[in-house]
Amino acid sequence: MRYAKSSPTFNGDMGMNDCMMNIELRPGRGLQQQIREKLVELIQHDYFGTRPLPSSRKMAQRLKVSRNTVVLVYESMVDEGYLVARERSGFFVNPELDQEPTLKLVQSRPQLDQNRPNWQKRLASAPASFSTLNKDKNWISYPYPFIYGQIEPSHFPIYQWRECSRIAQNRNCVHKWIEDYVDVDDLELVTQIRQQILSKRGITASNEEILITMGTQNSLFMLASLLAGDGVDVGVENPGYADFRHIFNQCGSKPIPLALDHHGLQLGQQLSQCDYVCVTPSHQYPTTVTMPIERRKALLAQAAQDDFVLIEDDYESEVNFIEQPLPALKSIDQDGRVIYIGSLSKSLSPGLRIGYLVANKSLVKELRALRRLVYRHPPANNQRTAALFIGQGYYDSHVRRMRHVYEQKWLLMQQGLQQHLPQCEVHATPGSFCFWIALPPHICSSELVIAAAKQGILVESGDSLFAQERAPKNYIRVGFSAISEDRISAGLTLLGSLVAQIANTTCTQAAHSY
């Protein structure tokens, strides 16, 4: 860490342009960026007043950076209007900044509690009460993050993405995304998704049947906003994606838990009462089971017979390392009864928030109008960059590489779980990103999660994935997309020791209770 010593005054043997300020330079971020940010902050607090800034030479000496680095910062701030350069005098804060209008804060007198609005009474619903997986937001600092839904930062194709961003920001291209297109998606991205992604899942669709969204969550919420309501029955897999339940519940429907077996969603009477059925056929969430083609066809047949619509979440399909994965449910739908949801979260990055939805064009038309009311369209610059990334072949290359990475990780996980957690029932499907594990019945998953985190191991309790209140409390989900390959074995060794320790302690306590 580099820094310039801080002091509220000036050094006695220095000139007035030698004021000393606190600037800490931390690794992992550009030097120019950090220096500029601190200088802007000091200017906004009127630190320099009418005095000159330290000379570039002395600033560079104090920060132990090259003089050219400081010069570039100063010159860029002149270009942006923060500083002015005066010959033989140095750099000064632009006096015109003082002329900009500012808002004065008015000190409000304390209000009596009875005058404040009671928000608990005003709220029509309370989404904060919905169950979640409670993932540690600081997961990246743990040595063994066996969590689902995150990626190793080193695996993101940063150079290729940066190149596509550079092309998109070229002066000749910027007009393609800088405008507000109101409710229109980037046509190039729609075309690339249709030709390069959907086609590999066996899906054919026109541009009017595709909508770009901010990810699967966003797709589901918009669908629920249009389709759900009092008296509309929505079936959800149990255990399953908790936000399927929460989103439809928030929009007025009471979700119906649907039973599973070793082939995924069970058909029959339990589906007959549904208007919509949410399903994850590629890898059931969270058990990882893949629905066979025969059941997929039977599911479509029952949907037509009992007049319900299927909402297919085809997550993980792009990076499935199985050579010939089964086609999407949507690809064999002859009656238009499947709404297909996909995203780039698992294949590229969850932080990009780029998803897509395929449905009948009349439904997409209404969804597009609804989206306009909420946020008009996803950020156009991200859409254009993603379109270039796919079109330049970087996406296919990245997916091929990640399939190999995840296959190696999956094999290590399978071997490690068999070796170190022999007392557990492990559910695994090749091509999935996680393992669904039943702990010994007397071990509480939430307690294991807490104990594991204290040893640097992050795993997820399966409690919130069950719909019923009296659900099993001994399931955990163990992912591997976020952990580096060289730490898997050591992490599973520690996890296995911890499970054995808790099992022995619990058994001893039970014996003493008799």
Coordinates of C-alpha atoms in Angstrom, one line a residue:
M1 CA 0.0 0.0 0.0
R2 CA 1.4 3.4 -1.0
Y3 CA 0.3 6.6 0.7
A4 CA 1.1 10.3 1.2
K5 CA 1.2 11.4 4.8
S6 CA -1.8 13.4 6.0
S7 CA -1.7 16.6 7.8
P8 CA -4.2 19.5 8.2
T9 CA -1.4 22.0 7.8
F10 CA 1.6 22.7 5.6
N11 CA 5.1 21.7 6.1
G12 CA 7.1 24.7 7.4
D13 CA 10.0 24.2 4.9
M14 CA 7.7 23.7 1.9
G15 CA 6.0 26.1 -0.4
M16 CA 2.3 26.7 -0.4
N17 CA 1.9 24.1 -3.2
D18 CA 3.3 21.4 -1.0
C19 CA 0.2 20.6 1.1
M20 CA 0.1 17.1 2.3
M21 CA -2.9 14.9 1.9
N22 CA -3.9 11.3 2.7
I23 CA -4.0 9.2 -0.5
E24 CA -3.8 5.5 0.0
L25 CA -3.1 3.4 -3.1
R26 CA -4.4 -0.1 -2.8
P27 CA -3.5 -3.1 -5.1
G28 CA -6.0 -4.4 -7.6
R29 CA -7.0 -1.0 -8.9
G30 CA -5.4 1.4 -11.4
L31 CA -3.1 4.0 -9.9
Q32 CA -4.5 6.8 -12.0
Q33 CA -8.1 5.9 -11.1
Q34 CA -7.3 6.0 -7.3
I35 CA -5.4 9.3 -7.4
R36 CA -8.1 10.9 -9.5
E37 CA -10.9 9.7 -7.2
K38 CA -9.2 11.1 -4.1
L39 CA -8.4 14.4 -5.8
V40 CA -12.0 14.8 -6.9
E41 CA -13.1 14.1 -3.3
L42 CA -10.7 16.7 -1.9
I43 CA -11.9 19.3 -4.5
Q44 CA -15.5 18.7 -3.5
H45 CA -14.6 19.4 0.1
D46 CA -12.7 22.6 -0.9
Y47 CA -9.5 21.2 0.5
F48 CA -7.2 23.2 -1.8
G49 CA -9.1 26.5 -1.9
T50 CA -7.2 28.9 -4.1
R51 CA -3.9 27.2 -3.4
P52 CA -2.0 25.2 -6.1
L53 CA -2.0 21.4 -6.0
P54 CA 1.3 19.7 -5.2
S55 CA 3.6 19.6 -8.2
S56 CA 3.6 16.5 -10.2
R57 CA 7.1 15.7 -9.2
K58 CA 6.6 16.0 -5.5
M59 CA 3.2 14.1 -5.6
A60 CA 4.9 11.3 -7.5
Q61 CA 7.7 11.1 -5.0
R62 CA 5.3 10.9 -2.0
L63 CA 3.1 8.3 -3.6
K64 CA 6.1 6.4 -5.1
V65 CA 4.6 6.4 -8.5
S66 CA 6.0 7.7 -11.8
R67 CA 5.7 11.4 -12.5
N68 CA 4.0 10.6 -15.8
T69 CA 1.2 8.9 -13.8
V70 CA 0.5 12.1 -11.9
V71 CA 0.8 14.3 -15.0
L72 CA -1.8 12.2 -16.8
V73 CA -4.2 12.5 -13.9
Y74 CA -3.7 16.3 -13.7
E75 CA -4.1 16.7 -17.5
S76 CA -7.3 14.6 -17.6
M77 CA -8.8 16.6 -14.8
V78 CA -8.0 19.8 -16.7
D79 CA -9.9 18.3 -19.7
E80 CA -12.8 17.5 -17.4
G81 CA -12.9 21.0 -16.0
Y82 CA -11.8 20.2 -12.5
L83 CA -8.4 21.9 -12.7
V84 CA -6.9 24.8 -14.7
A85 CA -3.2 24.9 -15.6
R86 CA -1.4 28.2 -15.1
E87 CA 2.0 28.7 -16.7
R88 CA 4.9 28.6 -14.2
S89 CA 2.4 28.4 -11.3
G90 CA 1.1 24.8 -11.5
F91 CA -2.4 23.3 -11.4
F92 CA -5.3 25.0 -9.5
V93 CA -8.9 24.0 -8.8
N94 CA -11.1 25.6 -11.5
P95 CA -12.7 28.6 -9.9
E96 CA -15.8 28.2 -12.0
L97 CA -16.6 25.1 -9.9
D98 CA -17.6 27.4 -7.0
Q99 CA -20.2 29.0 -9.2
E100 CA -22.2 25.8 -9.6
P101 CA -25.4 25.8 -7.6
T102 CA -25.5 23.6 -4.5
L103 CA -28.3 22.5 -2.3
K104 CA -28.1 23.6 1.4
L105 CA -29.1 21.0 3.9
V106 CA -31.9 22.2 6.1
Q107 CA -31.7 20.9 9.6
S108 CA -35.2 19.4 10.4
R109 CA -36.5 19.4 13.9
P110 CA -37.1 16.0 15.4
Q111 CA -40.5 14.6 14.7
L112 CA -42.7 12.9 17.2
D113 CA -43.2 9.1 16.6
Q114 CA -46.9 9.6 16.1
N115 CA -46.2 11.9 13.1
R116 CA -44.2 9.3 11.2
P117 CA -45.9 7.0 8.7
N118 CA -46.2 3.4 9.9
W119 CA -44.8 1.6 7.0
Q120 CA -45.6 -1.8 8.4
K121 CA -49.3 -1.0 8.1
R122 CA -48.9 0.7 4.7
L123 CA -47.1 -2.2 3.0
A124 CA -49.4 -4.3 0.9
S125 CA -46.9 -7.2 1.1
A126 CA -43.6 -7.9 2.8
P127 CA -41.1 -9.6 0.4
A128 CA -38.3 -9.2 3.0
S129 CA -40.1 -12.0 4.9
F130 CA -39.6 -14.5 2.1
S131 CA -37.1 -17.3 2.8
T132 CA -33.7 -17.1 1.0
L133 CA -30.5 -19.1 0.9
N134 CA -28.8 -16.3 2.8
K135 CA -25.6 -16.5 0.9
D136 CA -22.6 -14.8 2.4
K137 CA -21.9 -11.7 0.3
N138 CA -18.3 -12.0 1.2
W139 CA -18.0 -15.5 -0.2
I140 CA -15.0 -14.8 -2.3
S141 CA -12.9 -14.3 0.9
Y142 CA -13.5 -17.9 2.0
P143 CA -10.9 -20.6 1.1
Y144 CA -13.6 -23.2 0.3
P145 CA -16.7 -21.6 -1.3
F146 CA -18.8 -24.6 -2.2
I147 CA -21.7 -22.4 -3.2
Y148 CA -23.9 -22.4 -6.2
G149 CA -24.5 -19.6 -8.7
Q150 CA -21.1 -17.8 -8.6
I151 CA -18.1 -18.2 -10.7
E152 CA -14.3 -18.0 -10.2
P153 CA -13.4 -14.5 -11.3
S154 CA -10.3 -15.8 -13.0
H155 CA -12.5 -17.8 -15.4
F156 CA -14.4 -14.7 -16.8
P157 CA -13.0 -14.0 -20.3
I158 CA -12.0 -10.4 -19.4
Y159 CA -9.8 -9.7 -22.3
Q160 CA -12.4 -10.8 -24.9
W161 CA -15.2 -8.9 -23.1
R162 CA -13.0 -5.8 -22.9
E163 CA -12.3 -6.0 -26.6
C164 CA -16.0 -6.2 -27.4
S165 CA -16.6 -3.3 -25.1
R166 CA -13.9 -1.3 -26.9
I167 CA -15.5 -2.0 -30.2
A168 CA -19.0 -1.1 -28.9
Q169 CA -17.6 2.2 -27.6
N170 CA -15.9 3.1 -30.8
R171 CA -17.1 6.5 -32.1
N172 CA -18.5 4.9 -35.2
C173 CA -20.5 2.4 -33.2
V174 CA -21.6 4.3 -30.1
H175 CA -24.8 5.5 -31.8
K176 CA -26.0 1.9 -31.8
W177 CA -26.5 1.8 -28.1
I178 CA -26.4 5.4 -26.8
E179 CA -29.9 6.2 -27.9
D180 CA -33.0 5.3 -25.8
Y181 CA -34.8 2.7 -27.8
V182 CA -37.8 2.8 -25.4
D183 CA -39.0 -0.8 -25.6
V184 CA -36.8 -2.3 -28.5
D185 CA -34.0 -4.7 -27.9
D186 CA -30.6 -4.8 -29.6
L187 CA -31.5 -6.5 -32.9
E188 CA -28.0 -7.9 -33.2
L189 CA -28.2 -9.6 -29.7
V190 CA -31.6 -11.0 -30.5
T191 CA -30.2 -12.4 -33.8
Q192 CA -27.1 -13.9 -32.1
I193 CA -29.2 -15.6 -29.3
R194 CA -31.6 -17.0 -31.9
Q195 CA -28.9 -18.3 -34.2
Q196 CA -26.1 -19.2 -31.8
I197 CA -27.8 -20.2 -28.5
L198 CA -31.4 -21.2 -29.1
S199 CA -30.5 -23.3 -32.1
K200 CA -28.2 -25.4 -30.0
R201 CA -31.2 -26.2 -27.8
G202 CA -33.3 -27.2 -30.8
I203 CA -35.4 -24.1 -30.5
T204 CA -36.6 -22.1 -33.6
A205 CA -38.2 -18.7 -33.0
S206 CA -38.7 -15.4 -34.8
N207 CA -37.4 -12.1 -33.4
E208 CA -41.0 -11.2 -32.3
E209 CA -41.0 -14.2 -30.1
I210 CA -37.8 -13.3 -28.2
L211 CA -37.5 -10.7 -25.4
I212 CA -34.2 -9.7 -23.7
T213 CA -34.5 -9.4 -19.9
M214 CA -32.4 -8.7 -16.9
G215 CA -32.1 -12.5 -16.1
T216 CA -34.3 -15.4 -15.1
Q217 CA -35.6 -13.6 -12.0
N218 CA -36.8 -10.7 -14.1
S219 CA -38.3 -13.0 -16.7
L220 CA -40.3 -14.8 -14.0
F221 CA -41.5 -11.6 -12.3
M222 CA -42.8 -10.1 -15.5
L223 CA -44.6 -13.3 -16.4
A224 CA -46.1 -13.5 -13.0
S225 CA -47.2 -9.9 -13.2
L226 CA -49.2 -10.7 -16.3
L227 CA -50.3 -14.2 -15.6
A228 CA -50.7 -14.7 -11.9
G229 CA -53.6 -13.6 -9.6
D230 CA -56.2 -14.7 -7.3
G231 CA -57.7 -18.0 -8.5
V232 CA -54.7 -18.8 -10.8
D233 CA -53.1 -22.0 -9.8
V234 CA -49.3 -22.3 -10.3
G235 CA -47.5 -25.5 -9.7
V236 CA -43.9 -25.5 -8.6
E237 CA -41.4 -28.3 -8.0
N238 CA -40.9 -29.4 -4.4
P239 CA -38.1 -29.1 -3.5
G240 CA -37.4 -26.4 -6.0
Y241 CA -36.3 -22.9 -6.8
A242 CA -37.7 -20.9 -3.9
D243 CA -38.2 -17.7 -5.9
F244 CA -40.6 -19.5 -8.2
R245 CA -42.9 -19.7 -5.1
H246 CA -42.1 -16.2 -3.9
I247 CA -42.6 -14.4 -7.2
F248 CA -46.0 -16.0 -7.9
N249 CA -47.1 -15.6 -4.3
Q250 CA -46.1 -11.9 -4.5
C251 CA -48.2 -11.5 -7.7
G252 CA -51.4 -13.0 -6.1
S253 CA -51.3 -16.7 -6.8
K254 CA -50.9 -19.4 -4.2
P255 CA -48.2 -21.8 -5.5
I256 CA -49.0 -25.5 -5.4
P257 CA -46.0 -27.8 -4.4
L258 CA -45.5 -30.6 -6.9
A259 CA -43.9 -34.0 -6.0
L260 CA -40.8 -35.3 -7.7
D261 CA -39.3 -38.7 -8.3
H262 CA -36.0 -40.0 -9.7
H263 CA -37.0 -38.7 -13.2
G264 CA -38.0 -35.3 -12.0
L265 CA -41.5 -33.8 -11.9
Q266 CA -44.2 -36.4 -11.5
L267 CA -47.1 -36.3 -13.9
G268 CA -50.8 -37.1 -13.3
Q269 CA -53.5 -35.7 -11.1
Q270 CA -51.2 -33.2 -9.2
L271 CA -50.8 -31.2 -12.5
S272 CA -54.4 -31.3 -13.6
Q273 CA -55.5 -28.5 -11.2
C274 CA -52.7 -26.1 -12.5
D275 CA -53.0 -23.2 -14.9
Y276 CA -49.2 -23.0 -15.1
V277 CA -46.4 -25.4 -14.2
C278 CA -42.9 -24.2 -13.5
V279 CA -40.3 -26.9 -14.4
T280 CA -36.6 -27.4 -14.7
P281 CA -36.2 -30.5 -16.9
S282 CA -32.5 -30.2 -17.9
H283 CA -31.3 -30.4 -14.3
Q284 CA -34.1 -30.3 -11.7
Y285 CA -33.4 -27.5 -9.1
P286 CA -31.9 -28.6 -6.7
T287 CA -31.8 -32.4 -7.0
T288 CA -30.0 -32.2 -10.4
V289 CA -32.2 -34.9 -11.9
T290 CA -32.6 -34.8 -15.7
M291 CA -36.1 -35.5 -17.1
P292 CA -36.0 -38.3 -19.7
I293 CA -37.3 -37.5 -23.2
E294 CA -40.3 -39.9 -22.7
R295 CA -41.5 -38.0 -19.7
R296 CA -41.0 -34.7 -21.5
K297 CA -43.3 -35.8 -24.3
A298 CA -45.8 -37.1 -21.8
L299 CA -45.7 -33.8 -19.9
L300 CA -46.4 -31.9 -23.1
A301 CA -49.3 -34.3 -23.9
Q302 CA -50.8 -33.7 -20.4
A303 CA -50.4 -30.0 -20.8
A304 CA -52.5 -30.1 -24.0
Q305 CA -55.1 -32.4 -22.4
D306 CA -55.5 -30.5 -19.1
D307 CA -55.0 -27.1 -20.7
F308 CA -52.0 -25.8 -18.6
V309 CA -48.9 -23.9 -19.7
L310 CA -45.4 -24.9 -18.9
I311 CA -42.7 -22.4 -17.8
E312 CA -39.3 -24.0 -18.6
D313 CA -36.3 -22.7 -16.8
D314 CA -33.4 -24.2 -18.9
Y315 CA -30.6 -23.2 -16.6
E316 CA -27.2 -24.9 -16.9
S317 CA -27.9 -26.1 -20.4
E318 CA -25.3 -24.1 -22.2
V319 CA -22.3 -25.4 -20.2
N320 CA -23.6 -29.0 -19.8
F321 CA -20.5 -31.1 -20.5
I322 CA -22.5 -34.1 -21.5
E323 CA -21.8 -34.6 -25.2
Q324 CA -25.4 -34.9 -26.3
P325 CA -27.7 -33.3 -23.8
L326 CA -31.5 -33.7 -24.3
P327 CA -33.3 -31.1 -26.3
A328 CA -35.2 -28.3 -24.5
L329 CA -38.8 -29.0 -23.7
K330 CA -39.6 -25.9 -25.9
S331 CA -38.0 -27.6 -28.9
I332 CA -40.5 -30.4 -29.0
D333 CA -43.5 -28.3 -28.1
Q334 CA -46.0 -28.4 -31.1
D335 CA -48.8 -26.5 -29.4
G336 CA -47.1 -23.4 -28.1
R337 CA -47.6 -24.4 -24.5
V338 CA -44.0 -23.8 -23.3
I339 CA -42.6 -20.4 -22.2
Y340 CA -38.9 -20.8 -22.4
I341 CA -36.5 -18.9 -20.0
G342 CA -32.7 -18.7 -20.4
S343 CA -29.8 -16.5 -19.4
L344 CA -26.1 -16.0 -19.7
S345 CA -25.6 -16.2 -15.9
K346 CA -24.3 -19.8 -15.7
S347 CA -22.4 -19.8 -19.0
L348 CA -20.8 -16.4 -18.7
S349 CA -21.5 -14.3 -15.5
P350 CA -24.4 -13.8 -13.1
G351 CA -23.3 -10.2 -12.7
L352 CA -24.1 -9.2 -16.3
R353 CA -27.8 -9.7 -15.8
I354 CA -28.6 -10.7 -19.4
G355 CA -31.4 -13.1 -19.9
Y356 CA -33.9 -14.0 -22.6
L357 CA -37.5 -15.3 -22.9
V358 CA -39.1 -17.2 -25.8
A359 CA -42.9 -17.3 -26.1
N360 CA -45.8 -16.7 -28.3
K361 CA -45.4 -13.2 -30.0
S362 CA -48.7 -11.9 -28.6
L363 CA -47.5 -12.7 -25.0
V364 CA -44.0 -11.2 -25.8
K365 CA -45.8 -8.0 -27.1
E366 CA -47.5 -7.6 -23.7
L367 CA -44.3 -8.4 -21.8
R368 CA -42.4 -5.8 -23.8
A369 CA -45.1 -3.2 -22.9
L370 CA -44.9 -4.2 -19.2
R371 CA -41.1 -4.0 -19.3
R372 CA -41.3 -0.5 -20.7
L373 CA -43.3 0.6 -17.7
V374 CA -40.6 -0.8 -15.4
Y375 CA -37.2 -0.1 -16.9
R376 CA -37.9 0.3 -20.7
H377 CA -35.1 -2.1 -21.8
P378 CA -31.9 -3.7 -20.4
P379 CA -28.8 -1.5 -20.6
A380 CA -28.1 -1.1 -24.4
N381 CA -24.3 -1.0 -24.0
N382 CA -24.3 -4.4 -22.3
Q383 CA -26.6 -5.8 -25.0
R384 CA -24.3 -4.5 -27.7
T385 CA -21.2 -5.9 -26.0
A386 CA -22.9 -9.3 -25.5
A387 CA -23.9 -9.3 -29.2
L388 CA -20.4 -8.7 -30.3
F389 CA -19.0 -11.3 -27.8
I390 CA -21.3 -14.0 -29.2
G391 CA -20.9 -12.9 -32.8
Q392 CA -17.1 -12.8 -32.7
G393 CA -17.0 -16.4 -31.6
Y394 CA -15.8 -15.7 -28.1
Y395 CA -18.9 -17.1 -26.4
D396 CA -18.6 -20.5 -28.0
S397 CA -14.9 -20.6 -27.3
H398 CA -15.5 -19.7 -23.6
V399 CA -18.3 -22.3 -23.3
R400 CA -16.1 -25.1 -24.7
R401 CA -13.4 -24.2 -22.3
M402 CA -15.7 -24.1 -19.3
R403 CA -17.3 -27.4 -20.2
H404 CA -13.9 -29.0 -19.8
V405 CA -13.2 -27.1 -16.5
Y406 CA -16.5 -28.1 -15.0
E407 CA -16.2 -31.7 -16.1
Q408 CA -12.9 -31.9 -14.3
K409 CA -14.3 -30.2 -11.2
W410 CA -17.4 -32.5 -11.2
L411 CA -15.2 -35.6 -11.3
L412 CA -13.1 -34.3 -8.4
M413 CA -16.3 -33.5 -6.4
Q414 CA -17.8 -36.9 -7.1
Q415 CA -14.6 -38.7 -6.0
G416 CA -14.2 -36.4 -2.9
L417 CA -17.7 -36.8 -1.7
Q418 CA -17.6 -40.6 -2.1
Q419 CA -14.4 -40.7 -0.1
H420 CA -15.0 -38.1 2.6
L421 CA -18.8 -38.2 3.1
P422 CA -19.6 -41.9 2.9
Q423 CA -22.3 -41.5 5.6
C424 CA -24.3 -39.1 3.3
E425 CA -26.7 -39.8 0.5
V426 CA -25.3 -37.9 -2.6
H427 CA -27.6 -37.1 -5.5
A428 CA -25.6 -36.1 -8.6
T429 CA -26.1 -35.9 -12.3
P430 CA -23.2 -35.4 -14.7
G431 CA -23.3 -32.0 -16.3
S432 CA -24.8 -30.3 -13.3
F433 CA -23.1 -27.5 -11.2
C434 CA -23.9 -28.9 -7.8
F435 CA -24.5 -32.0 -5.6
W436 CA -27.7 -32.4 -3.6
I437 CA -26.8 -34.2 -0.3
A438 CA -28.9 -35.8 2.4
L439 CA -27.0 -35.7 5.7
P440 CA -27.6 -38.3 8.3
P441 CA -31.1 -37.7 9.7
H442 CA -29.9 -36.5 13.1
I443 CA -27.7 -33.7 11.6
C444 CA -29.4 -30.3 11.1
S445 CA -28.2 -28.7 7.9
S446 CA -28.5 -25.1 9.2
E447 CA -26.2 -26.0 12.1
L448 CA -23.7 -27.6 9.8
V449 CA -23.7 -24.5 7.5
I450 CA -22.8 -22.3 10.5
A451 CA -20.1 -24.7 11.8
A452 CA -18.6 -25.1 8.3
A453 CA -18.4 -21.4 7.7
K454 CA -16.2 -21.0 10.9
Q455 CA -13.7 -23.3 9.2
G456 CA -13.7 -21.4 6.0
I457 CA -16.2 -23.8 4.2
L458 CA -19.3 -22.4 2.6
V459 CA -22.2 -24.8 1.8
E460 CA -25.9 -24.1 1.5
S461 CA -28.7 -25.4 3.6
G462 CA -31.6 -26.9 1.6
D463 CA -34.3 -25.9 4.1
S464 CA -35.6 -22.9 2.1
L465 CA -35.9 -25.0 -1.1
F466 CA -38.8 -27.0 0.4
A467 CA -42.3 -25.6 0.2
Q468 CA -43.9 -27.2 3.2
E469 CA -43.2 -26.1 6.8
R470 CA -42.4 -29.6 8.1
A471 CA -39.8 -30.3 5.5
P472 CA -36.6 -32.3 5.9
K473 CA -33.9 -30.3 7.7
N474 CA -30.9 -32.5 6.8
Y475 CA -30.3 -31.5 3.1
I476 CA -27.4 -29.3 1.8
R477 CA -26.4 -28.2 -1.6
V478 CA -22.7 -28.3 -2.5
G479 CA -21.6 -26.3 -5.6
F480 CA -18.2 -26.1 -7.3
S481 CA -18.4 -23.3 -9.9
A482 CA -16.9 -20.8 -7.5
I483 CA -14.1 -22.8 -5.9
S484 CA -10.8 -23.3 -7.6
E485 CA -10.0 -26.9 -8.7
D486 CA -6.9 -27.2 -6.5
R487 CA -8.9 -26.5 -3.3
I488 CA -11.7 -29.0 -3.8
S489 CA -10.0 -32.0 -2.3
A490 CA -8.9 -30.2 0.9
G491 CA -12.2 -28.5 1.3
L492 CA -14.1 -31.8 1.1
T493 CA -11.7 -33.4 3.5
L494 CA -12.5 -30.7 6.1
L495 CA -16.2 -30.9 5.4
G496 CA -16.2 -34.7 5.8
S497 CA -14.4 -34.4 9.1
L498 CA -16.8 -31.9 10.3
V499 CA -19.9 -34.0 9.4
A500 CA -18.3 -37.0 11.1
Q501 CA -17.6 -34.9 14.2
I502 CA -21.1 -33.5 14.4
A503 CA -22.6 -37.0 13.8
N504 CA -20.5 -38.5 16.7
T505 CA -21.4 -35.6 19.0
T506 CA -25.1 -35.9 18.3
C507 CA -25.1 -39.7 18.8
T508 CA -23.2 -39.3 22.1
Q509 CA -25.7 -36.7 23.3
A510 CA -28.6 -39.0 22.3
A511 CA -27.1 -41.9 24.1
H512 CA -26.6 -39.8 27.3
S513 CA -30.3 -38.7 27.2
Y514 CA -31.5 -42.3 27.8

